[in-house]
Amino acid sequence: MSNKDTNPQTGKQPFIGPRDIIALVRENILNLTPYSSARHEFTGKASVLLDANENAYGSPLEDNFNRYPDPYQWQLKFQLAKIKGVPAENIFVGNGSDEVIDLAYRIFCDPVKDNVIICPPTYGMYEVSANINNVGIKKVNLTSEFQLDVQGILDAVDANTKLLFICSPNNPTGNNMNRADVETLLNNFPGVILIDEAYINYSRQKTFIQELTEYPNLIVMQTLSKAWGLAALRLGLCFASLEIIDLFNKVKPPYNINEASQELALEALANTEQVNNWIKEVVTQKTALTKELGKFSFVEKVHTSDANFLLVKVKDATRLYDFLAKHEIVVRNRTRDVLCENCLRITLGTPEENLQLINLLKRYA
Ligand SMILES: Cc1ncc(COP(=O)(O)O)c(C=O)c1O
């Protein structure tokens, strides 16, 4: 962009809308020759595998885990494609969403030079991952209603701003971001927007996955760690254009998803009914817990949540946190987060666990 496009009063450039994605990618990544694994190079029919220095005899386990897994997890992606209504080619699976976040930094952000925008209070890994990758962070806080400050975000953009993280439903506040605001940003933010939908299964708002064809600068992240109950398997999902998925495949470790996780997830994904029942149960429990918490004099506000947790403002969060911890109930103290003074984040448990919490709170004074 030439200097004459820059506002002489503010020094800011006009909104240019989404740039060409390739223009946003780090040069060393564009020029990278990725690692080519044995399983990757050979695509024909094989009956004797002498290509990857594995143990040909087997493994000490009943299920043989002696062979390297499918680097692209196609069976898993075919199943996810059916559930999510997206072609398998538009899916990338990470070792948790945290790997997806880290890879996004590695693909788009030149250390030291580039920066990203995050909107606190929000999920902590966006900032930690930026720090690990030595990438600058611009913080544009949410409004007092926990919504996006759209103008603030656009004003914060400079020529080196590559990514914007939007978490919806947001952790730790639990609310959805206004869809119209997200759309305004998708139309005007000149970098890549990552919408983190870790809690989307609990939300009344629909996913942005269906908007991928509309916005080439959009990455949608989901996870199997929450509603799907598979946190231990470490499976983060990323949905994006073919161009972006290609970049993720280029930079990922060759076998980033282990065979046990692939097989177990495939088995779990057949059980949508169980998961849907749990989601309904969590929503019911959330309404009940909100009502019960509202009865305590030390509870000042229970924020409306579209996730599987509640942000609860109390009189003295640290004192209450310590009291609960002393009685072996662990919640998250968010009092140090901006806009979350004296707030605890409480995950919905089973009906029995929620009752235990309420009974204990009755003893707190
Ligand atoms: C908003 C958000 N995104 C991502 C994650 C992490 O997901 P994963 O387990 O897939 O790494 C969390 C976990 O708490 C989260 O709250």
Short mmCIF file of C-alpha atoms and ligand atoms in Angstrom, two decimals:
data_model
loop_
_atom_site.label_atom_id
_atom_site.label_comp_id
_atom_site.label_asym_id
_atom_site.label_seq_id
_atom_site.Cartn_x
_atom_site.Cartn_y
_atom_site.Cartn_z
CA MET A 1 0.00 0.00 0.00
CA SER A 2 1.40 3.40 -0.92
CA ASN A 3 1.92 6.26 1.51
CA LYS A 4 -0.84 8.32 -0.07
CA ASP A 5 -3.37 5.82 1.35
CA THR A 6 -2.24 6.61 4.88
CA ASN A 7 -4.35 9.04 6.86
CA PRO A 8 -1.97 11.99 7.44
CA GLN A 9 -3.70 12.85 10.73
CA THR A 10 -3.67 9.43 12.37
CA GLY A 11 -0.91 7.77 10.40
CA LYS A 12 -3.28 4.84 9.91
CA GLN A 13 -3.93 3.04 6.67
CA PRO A 14 -7.50 2.62 5.41
CA PHE A 15 -9.17 -0.76 5.89
CA ILE A 16 -8.09 -2.93 3.06
CA GLY A 17 -10.16 -5.99 3.85
CA PRO A 18 -8.77 -9.50 3.84
CA ARG A 19 -5.43 -9.67 2.09
CA ASP A 20 -4.37 -12.50 -0.14
CA ILE A 21 -3.70 -15.34 2.32
CA ILE A 22 -0.39 -16.25 0.73
CA ALA A 23 0.83 -12.68 1.20
CA LEU A 24 0.33 -13.17 4.95
CA VAL A 25 2.46 -16.31 5.21
CA ARG A 26 6.05 -16.17 6.46
CA GLU A 27 8.51 -16.41 3.62
CA ASN A 28 10.50 -19.27 5.17
CA ILE A 29 7.29 -21.30 5.44
CA LEU A 30 6.35 -20.61 1.83
CA ASN A 31 9.81 -21.77 0.79
CA LEU A 32 9.91 -24.73 3.17
CA THR A 33 10.47 -28.25 1.90
CA PRO A 34 8.46 -30.25 4.43
CA TYR A 35 9.65 -33.49 5.97
CA SER A 36 8.57 -36.40 3.86
CA SER A 37 7.76 -39.47 5.92
CA ALA A 38 7.91 -43.07 4.69
CA ARG A 39 4.11 -43.47 4.89
CA HIS A 40 3.71 -40.20 3.07
CA GLU A 41 5.95 -41.01 0.11
CA PHE A 42 4.57 -44.44 -0.77
CA THR A 43 0.94 -44.46 -1.89
CA GLY A 44 0.56 -47.83 -3.69
CA LYS A 45 -0.46 -51.23 -2.30
CA ALA A 46 2.14 -52.61 0.12
CA SER A 47 2.41 -56.06 1.66
CA VAL A 48 5.92 -55.80 3.11
CA LEU A 49 6.81 -52.61 4.93
CA LEU A 50 10.57 -52.18 5.14
CA ASP A 51 10.57 -48.42 4.76
CA ALA A 52 10.28 -46.84 8.21
CA ASN A 53 12.67 -48.69 10.54
CA GLU A 54 9.79 -49.95 12.69
CA ASN A 55 9.81 -53.16 14.71
CA ALA A 56 8.44 -55.65 12.16
CA TYR A 57 7.68 -58.26 14.86
CA GLY A 58 4.92 -56.30 16.52
CA SER A 59 4.51 -54.53 19.86
CA PRO A 60 4.16 -55.91 23.38
CA LEU A 61 0.54 -54.69 23.32
CA GLU A 62 -2.47 -56.68 22.20
CA ASP A 63 -3.34 -54.08 19.57
CA ASN A 64 -0.28 -53.75 17.42
CA PHE A 65 1.10 -50.26 17.65
CA ASN A 66 4.39 -51.03 15.94
CA ARG A 67 3.58 -49.11 12.73
CA TYR A 68 3.57 -45.34 12.35
CA PRO A 69 0.06 -43.90 12.12
CA ASP A 70 -1.59 -42.29 9.10
CA PRO A 71 0.04 -38.82 9.02
CA TYR A 72 -3.18 -37.29 7.65
CA GLN A 73 -5.69 -39.24 9.79
CA TRP A 74 -8.03 -39.79 6.84
CA GLN A 75 -10.43 -42.23 8.54
CA LEU A 76 -10.91 -39.79 11.38
CA LYS A 77 -11.36 -36.89 9.00
CA PHE A 78 -13.94 -38.77 6.89
CA GLN A 79 -15.99 -39.32 10.03
CA LEU A 80 -15.57 -35.69 11.15
CA ALA A 81 -16.54 -34.54 7.67
CA LYS A 82 -19.85 -36.40 7.95
CA ILE A 83 -20.60 -34.93 11.36
CA LYS A 84 -19.52 -31.37 10.57
CA GLY A 85 -20.74 -31.16 6.97
CA VAL A 86 -17.33 -30.07 5.63
CA PRO A 87 -15.12 -31.88 3.09
CA ALA A 88 -12.39 -33.94 4.79
CA GLU A 89 -9.76 -31.95 2.86
CA ASN A 90 -10.83 -28.80 4.71
CA ILE A 91 -10.01 -30.34 8.10
CA PHE A 92 -6.75 -30.33 10.00
CA VAL A 93 -6.39 -32.26 13.25
CA GLY A 94 -3.96 -30.99 15.86
CA ASN A 95 -2.55 -32.47 19.05
CA GLY A 96 -5.16 -30.43 20.94
CA SER A 97 -6.31 -26.96 19.84
CA ASP A 98 -3.12 -25.77 21.47
CA GLU A 99 -1.12 -27.28 18.61
CA VAL A 100 -3.39 -25.59 16.07
CA ILE A 101 -2.80 -22.23 17.80
CA ASP A 102 0.96 -22.77 17.87
CA LEU A 103 1.09 -23.79 14.21
CA ALA A 104 -0.94 -20.72 13.21
CA TYR A 105 1.75 -18.55 14.80
CA ARG A 106 4.49 -20.48 13.05
CA ILE A 107 2.79 -20.19 9.67
CA PHE A 108 1.83 -16.53 9.72
CA CYS A 109 3.93 -14.64 12.26
CA ASP A 110 7.55 -13.68 11.85
CA PRO A 111 9.02 -13.62 15.37
CA VAL A 112 9.85 -10.13 16.66
CA LYS A 113 8.39 -8.43 13.57
CA ASP A 114 4.74 -9.46 13.49
CA ASN A 115 1.88 -9.11 15.95
CA VAL A 116 -1.55 -10.55 16.71
CA ILE A 117 -4.67 -9.16 18.35
CA ILE A 118 -6.33 -10.86 21.30
CA CYS A 119 -9.40 -9.72 23.22
CA PRO A 120 -9.06 -10.23 26.99
CA PRO A 121 -10.44 -11.68 29.09
CA THR A 122 -10.01 -14.76 26.95
CA TYR A 123 -8.33 -18.15 26.67
CA GLY A 124 -4.76 -17.87 27.98
CA MET A 125 -2.95 -19.93 25.34
CA TYR A 126 -3.27 -17.25 22.64
CA GLU A 127 -0.95 -15.06 24.70
CA VAL A 128 1.35 -17.84 25.93
CA SER A 129 1.78 -19.16 22.40
CA ALA A 130 2.58 -15.65 21.14
CA ASN A 131 5.21 -15.34 23.86
CA ILE A 132 6.71 -18.74 23.01
CA ASN A 133 6.91 -17.72 19.37
CA ASN A 134 8.24 -14.26 20.25
CA VAL A 135 5.35 -12.58 18.45
CA GLY A 136 3.93 -9.21 19.53
CA ILE A 137 0.52 -9.02 21.20
CA LYS A 138 -1.99 -6.21 20.97
CA LYS A 139 -4.71 -6.47 23.56
CA VAL A 140 -8.09 -4.97 22.78
CA ASN A 141 -10.23 -5.73 25.80
CA LEU A 142 -13.81 -6.88 25.44
CA THR A 143 -16.43 -4.26 26.27
CA SER A 144 -18.10 -4.26 29.71
CA GLU A 145 -20.75 -6.52 28.12
CA PHE A 146 -17.98 -8.98 27.21
CA GLN A 147 -18.44 -8.17 23.52
CA LEU A 148 -15.87 -7.36 20.83
CA ASP A 149 -14.69 -3.77 20.54
CA VAL A 150 -14.84 -3.86 16.75
CA GLN A 151 -13.54 -0.34 16.15
CA GLY A 152 -10.83 -0.79 18.78
CA ILE A 153 -9.67 -3.95 17.01
CA LEU A 154 -9.58 -2.30 13.59
CA ASP A 155 -7.78 0.72 15.03
CA ALA A 156 -5.14 -1.55 16.55
CA VAL A 157 -4.24 -3.10 13.19
CA ASP A 158 -0.92 -2.18 11.66
CA ALA A 159 1.00 -3.45 8.64
CA ASN A 160 2.42 -6.37 10.68
CA THR A 161 -0.82 -7.56 12.27
CA LYS A 162 -1.34 -11.11 11.09
CA LEU A 163 -3.91 -12.82 13.31
CA LEU A 164 -6.99 -12.02 15.35
CA PHE A 165 -8.23 -14.51 17.96
CA ILE A 166 -11.96 -14.55 18.66
CA CYS A 167 -13.23 -17.01 21.23
CA SER A 168 -16.96 -17.72 20.98
CA PRO A 169 -18.39 -18.84 23.35
CA ASN A 170 -15.62 -17.09 25.19
CA ASN A 171 -13.57 -18.59 27.98
CA PRO A 172 -13.80 -17.43 30.81
CA THR A 173 -16.90 -15.25 30.28
CA GLY A 174 -19.06 -17.97 28.69
CA ASN A 175 -20.93 -15.72 26.25
CA ASN A 176 -21.13 -15.76 22.47
CA MET A 177 -19.67 -12.90 20.50
CA ASN A 178 -22.28 -10.99 18.49
CA ARG A 179 -22.38 -12.58 15.07
CA ALA A 180 -22.74 -9.26 13.25
CA ASP A 181 -19.54 -8.00 14.93
CA VAL A 182 -17.64 -11.11 13.89
CA GLU A 183 -18.92 -10.67 10.33
CA THR A 184 -17.82 -7.02 10.28
CA LEU A 185 -14.36 -8.16 11.31
CA LEU A 186 -14.29 -10.96 8.76
CA ASN A 187 -15.03 -8.36 6.11
CA ASN A 188 -12.56 -5.75 7.30
CA PHE A 189 -9.70 -7.29 9.27
CA PRO A 190 -6.71 -7.51 6.93
CA GLY A 191 -5.26 -10.70 8.42
CA VAL A 192 -6.44 -14.17 9.36
CA ILE A 193 -9.22 -14.56 11.95
CA LEU A 194 -9.18 -17.64 14.18
CA ILE A 195 -12.57 -18.27 15.72
CA ASP A 196 -12.14 -20.64 18.64
CA GLU A 197 -15.36 -22.61 19.02
CA ALA A 198 -14.17 -24.99 21.75
CA TYR A 199 -17.57 -24.68 23.48
CA ILE A 200 -19.79 -24.49 20.39
CA ASN A 201 -21.66 -27.72 21.20
CA TYR A 202 -23.21 -25.95 24.20
CA SER A 203 -23.99 -22.75 22.34
CA ARG A 204 -27.24 -21.44 20.94
CA GLN A 205 -25.26 -19.72 18.21
CA LYS A 206 -24.41 -21.64 15.09
CA THR A 207 -20.88 -22.44 14.08
CA PHE A 208 -18.92 -20.36 11.57
CA ILE A 209 -17.80 -23.53 9.77
CA GLN A 210 -20.48 -22.99 7.14
CA GLU A 211 -19.02 -19.54 6.38
CA LEU A 212 -15.62 -20.90 5.30
CA THR A 213 -16.43 -20.64 1.61
CA GLU A 214 -17.41 -17.01 2.14
CA TYR A 215 -14.26 -15.89 3.97
CA PRO A 216 -10.81 -17.02 2.77
CA ASN A 217 -9.25 -15.43 5.87
CA LEU A 218 -11.22 -17.57 8.33
CA ILE A 219 -9.97 -20.46 10.47
CA VAL A 220 -12.50 -22.16 12.75
CA MET A 221 -11.14 -24.19 15.66
CA GLN A 222 -13.09 -26.77 17.62
CA THR A 223 -11.98 -29.54 19.95
CA LEU A 224 -12.95 -33.02 21.06
CA SER A 225 -11.83 -32.09 24.61
CA LYS A 226 -15.09 -30.55 25.80
CA ALA A 227 -18.56 -31.84 24.82
CA TRP A 228 -17.05 -34.96 23.23
CA GLY A 229 -15.36 -35.89 26.50
CA LEU A 230 -12.01 -36.80 24.95
CA ALA A 231 -9.65 -34.29 26.61
CA ALA A 232 -7.06 -36.99 27.29
CA LEU A 233 -6.75 -37.94 23.61
CA ARG A 234 -5.62 -34.39 22.65
CA LEU A 235 -7.58 -33.76 19.48
CA GLY A 236 -8.06 -30.20 18.29
CA LEU A 237 -9.92 -29.55 15.06
CA CYS A 238 -9.23 -26.87 12.53
CA PHE A 239 -11.49 -26.04 9.59
CA ALA A 240 -10.26 -23.74 6.82
CA SER A 241 -9.71 -23.27 3.09
CA LEU A 242 -7.59 -25.82 1.24
CA GLU A 243 -4.87 -23.20 0.97
CA ILE A 244 -4.66 -22.80 4.76
CA ILE A 245 -5.00 -26.55 5.49
CA ASP A 246 -2.08 -27.16 3.12
CA LEU A 247 0.05 -24.78 5.17
CA PHE A 248 -0.83 -26.56 8.41
CA ASN A 249 0.07 -29.91 6.86
CA LYS A 250 3.33 -28.45 5.66
CA VAL A 251 4.51 -27.32 9.11
CA LYS A 252 3.04 -29.97 11.42
CA PRO A 253 5.20 -32.71 12.93
CA PRO A 254 4.86 -35.72 10.59
CA TYR A 255 2.86 -37.95 12.96
CA ASN A 256 1.24 -35.38 15.20
CA ILE A 257 -1.79 -37.55 16.02
CA ASN A 258 -0.91 -40.92 17.49
CA GLU A 259 -2.61 -44.15 16.42
CA ALA A 260 -4.34 -44.76 19.76
CA SER A 261 -5.99 -41.31 19.61
CA GLN A 262 -7.04 -41.83 15.99
CA GLU A 263 -8.63 -45.21 16.70
CA LEU A 264 -10.32 -44.22 19.94
CA ALA A 265 -11.69 -40.99 18.49
CA LEU A 266 -13.13 -42.86 15.54
CA GLU A 267 -14.91 -45.18 17.94
CA ALA A 268 -16.16 -42.26 20.06
CA LEU A 269 -17.45 -40.30 17.07
CA ALA A 270 -19.93 -43.10 16.38
CA ASN A 271 -21.64 -42.23 19.64
CA THR A 272 -23.24 -38.87 18.88
CA GLU A 273 -26.38 -39.79 20.78
CA GLN A 274 -24.52 -40.13 24.08
CA VAL A 275 -22.78 -36.80 23.52
CA ASN A 276 -26.04 -35.02 22.65
CA ASN A 277 -27.63 -36.36 25.82
CA TRP A 278 -24.74 -35.05 27.90
CA ILE A 279 -25.03 -31.64 26.25
CA LYS A 280 -28.74 -31.49 27.13
CA GLU A 281 -27.95 -32.57 30.67
CA VAL A 282 -25.26 -29.88 31.05
CA VAL A 283 -27.71 -27.22 29.83
CA THR A 284 -30.32 -28.39 32.36
CA GLN A 285 -27.73 -28.44 35.14
CA LYS A 286 -26.53 -24.98 34.15
CA THR A 287 -30.02 -23.50 34.56
CA ALA A 288 -30.43 -25.23 37.93
CA LEU A 289 -26.99 -24.20 39.23
CA THR A 290 -27.49 -20.60 38.07
CA LYS A 291 -30.72 -20.47 40.07
CA GLU A 292 -29.18 -22.01 43.18
CA LEU A 293 -26.07 -19.81 43.08
CA GLY A 294 -28.26 -16.72 42.71
CA LYS A 295 -29.79 -17.44 46.14
CA PHE A 296 -26.52 -16.88 48.03
CA SER A 297 -25.99 -13.40 49.47
CA PHE A 298 -22.27 -13.51 48.59
CA VAL A 299 -23.04 -14.11 44.89
CA GLU A 300 -23.30 -10.81 43.06
CA LYS A 301 -23.84 -12.05 39.52
CA VAL A 302 -24.00 -15.30 37.60
CA HIS A 303 -23.14 -14.42 34.04
CA THR A 304 -25.23 -15.94 31.25
CA SER A 305 -23.25 -18.75 29.69
CA ASP A 306 -23.40 -20.58 26.37
CA ALA A 307 -20.62 -22.92 27.51
CA ASN A 308 -20.26 -25.71 30.08
CA PHE A 309 -19.13 -23.36 32.83
CA LEU A 310 -20.40 -20.32 34.70
CA LEU A 311 -18.56 -17.11 35.48
CA VAL A 312 -19.72 -16.08 38.91
CA LYS A 313 -19.01 -12.73 40.54
CA VAL A 314 -18.84 -12.99 44.30
CA LYS A 315 -17.94 -10.70 47.21
CA ASP A 316 -14.42 -12.08 47.71
CA ALA A 317 -13.34 -14.57 45.03
CA THR A 318 -10.03 -15.52 46.62
CA ARG A 319 -11.59 -16.22 50.01
CA LEU A 320 -14.30 -18.35 48.44
CA TYR A 321 -11.79 -20.13 46.20
CA ASP A 322 -9.67 -21.02 49.24
CA PHE A 323 -12.72 -22.23 51.15
CA LEU A 324 -13.76 -24.52 48.29
CA ALA A 325 -10.22 -25.79 47.79
CA LYS A 326 -9.90 -26.58 51.47
CA HIS A 327 -12.93 -28.83 51.05
CA GLU A 328 -11.49 -30.39 47.90
CA ILE A 329 -13.66 -28.64 45.34
CA VAL A 330 -11.51 -27.00 42.71
CA VAL A 331 -12.77 -24.13 40.59
CA ARG A 332 -10.86 -21.44 38.72
CA ASN A 333 -10.15 -18.08 40.33
CA ARG A 334 -10.27 -15.48 37.52
CA THR A 335 -10.09 -12.42 39.74
CA ARG A 336 -6.83 -11.26 38.15
CA ASP A 337 -8.29 -11.25 34.63
CA VAL A 338 -9.38 -7.92 33.26
CA LEU A 339 -13.16 -7.35 33.73
CA CYS A 340 -13.31 -10.43 35.98
CA GLU A 341 -12.54 -8.97 39.38
CA ASN A 342 -13.88 -11.28 42.09
CA CYS A 343 -15.04 -13.83 39.54
CA LEU A 344 -14.79 -17.59 39.81
CA ARG A 345 -15.19 -19.85 36.81
CA ILE A 346 -17.11 -22.96 37.74
CA THR A 347 -17.34 -25.92 35.37
CA LEU A 348 -20.64 -27.81 35.36
CA GLY A 349 -20.14 -31.17 36.99
CA THR A 350 -22.46 -34.15 37.29
CA PRO A 351 -25.74 -33.50 39.19
CA GLU A 352 -24.11 -35.08 42.27
CA GLU A 353 -21.03 -32.87 42.02
CA ASN A 354 -23.12 -29.74 41.53
CA LEU A 355 -25.17 -30.67 44.59
CA GLN A 356 -21.97 -31.18 46.59
CA LEU A 357 -20.89 -27.69 45.57
CA ILE A 358 -24.22 -26.13 46.60
CA ASN A 359 -24.25 -27.99 49.93
CA LEU A 360 -20.74 -26.81 50.67
CA LEU A 361 -21.60 -23.22 49.73
CA LYS A 362 -24.43 -23.34 52.27
CA ARG A 363 -21.73 -23.74 54.92
CA TYR A 364 -19.77 -20.71 53.65
CA ALA A 365 -20.35 -17.46 55.44
C1 LIG B 1 -11.35 -21.57 24.38
C2 LIG B 1 -10.51 -22.79 24.46
N1 LIG B 1 -9.87 -23.20 23.37
C3 LIG B 1 -9.10 -24.30 23.39
C4 LIG B 1 -8.95 -25.03 24.55
C5 LIG B 1 -8.02 -26.22 24.56
O1 LIG B 1 -8.50 -27.21 23.80
P1 LIG B 1 -7.62 -28.53 23.55
O2 LIG B 1 -7.89 -29.44 24.69
O3 LIG B 1 -8.17 -29.03 22.24
O4 LIG B 1 -6.19 -28.13 23.45
C6 LIG B 1 -9.59 -24.63 25.71
C7 LIG B 1 -9.41 -25.40 26.96
O5 LIG B 1 -9.76 -25.04 28.03
C8 LIG B 1 -10.39 -23.49 25.66
O6 LIG B 1 -11.04 -23.04 26.75
#
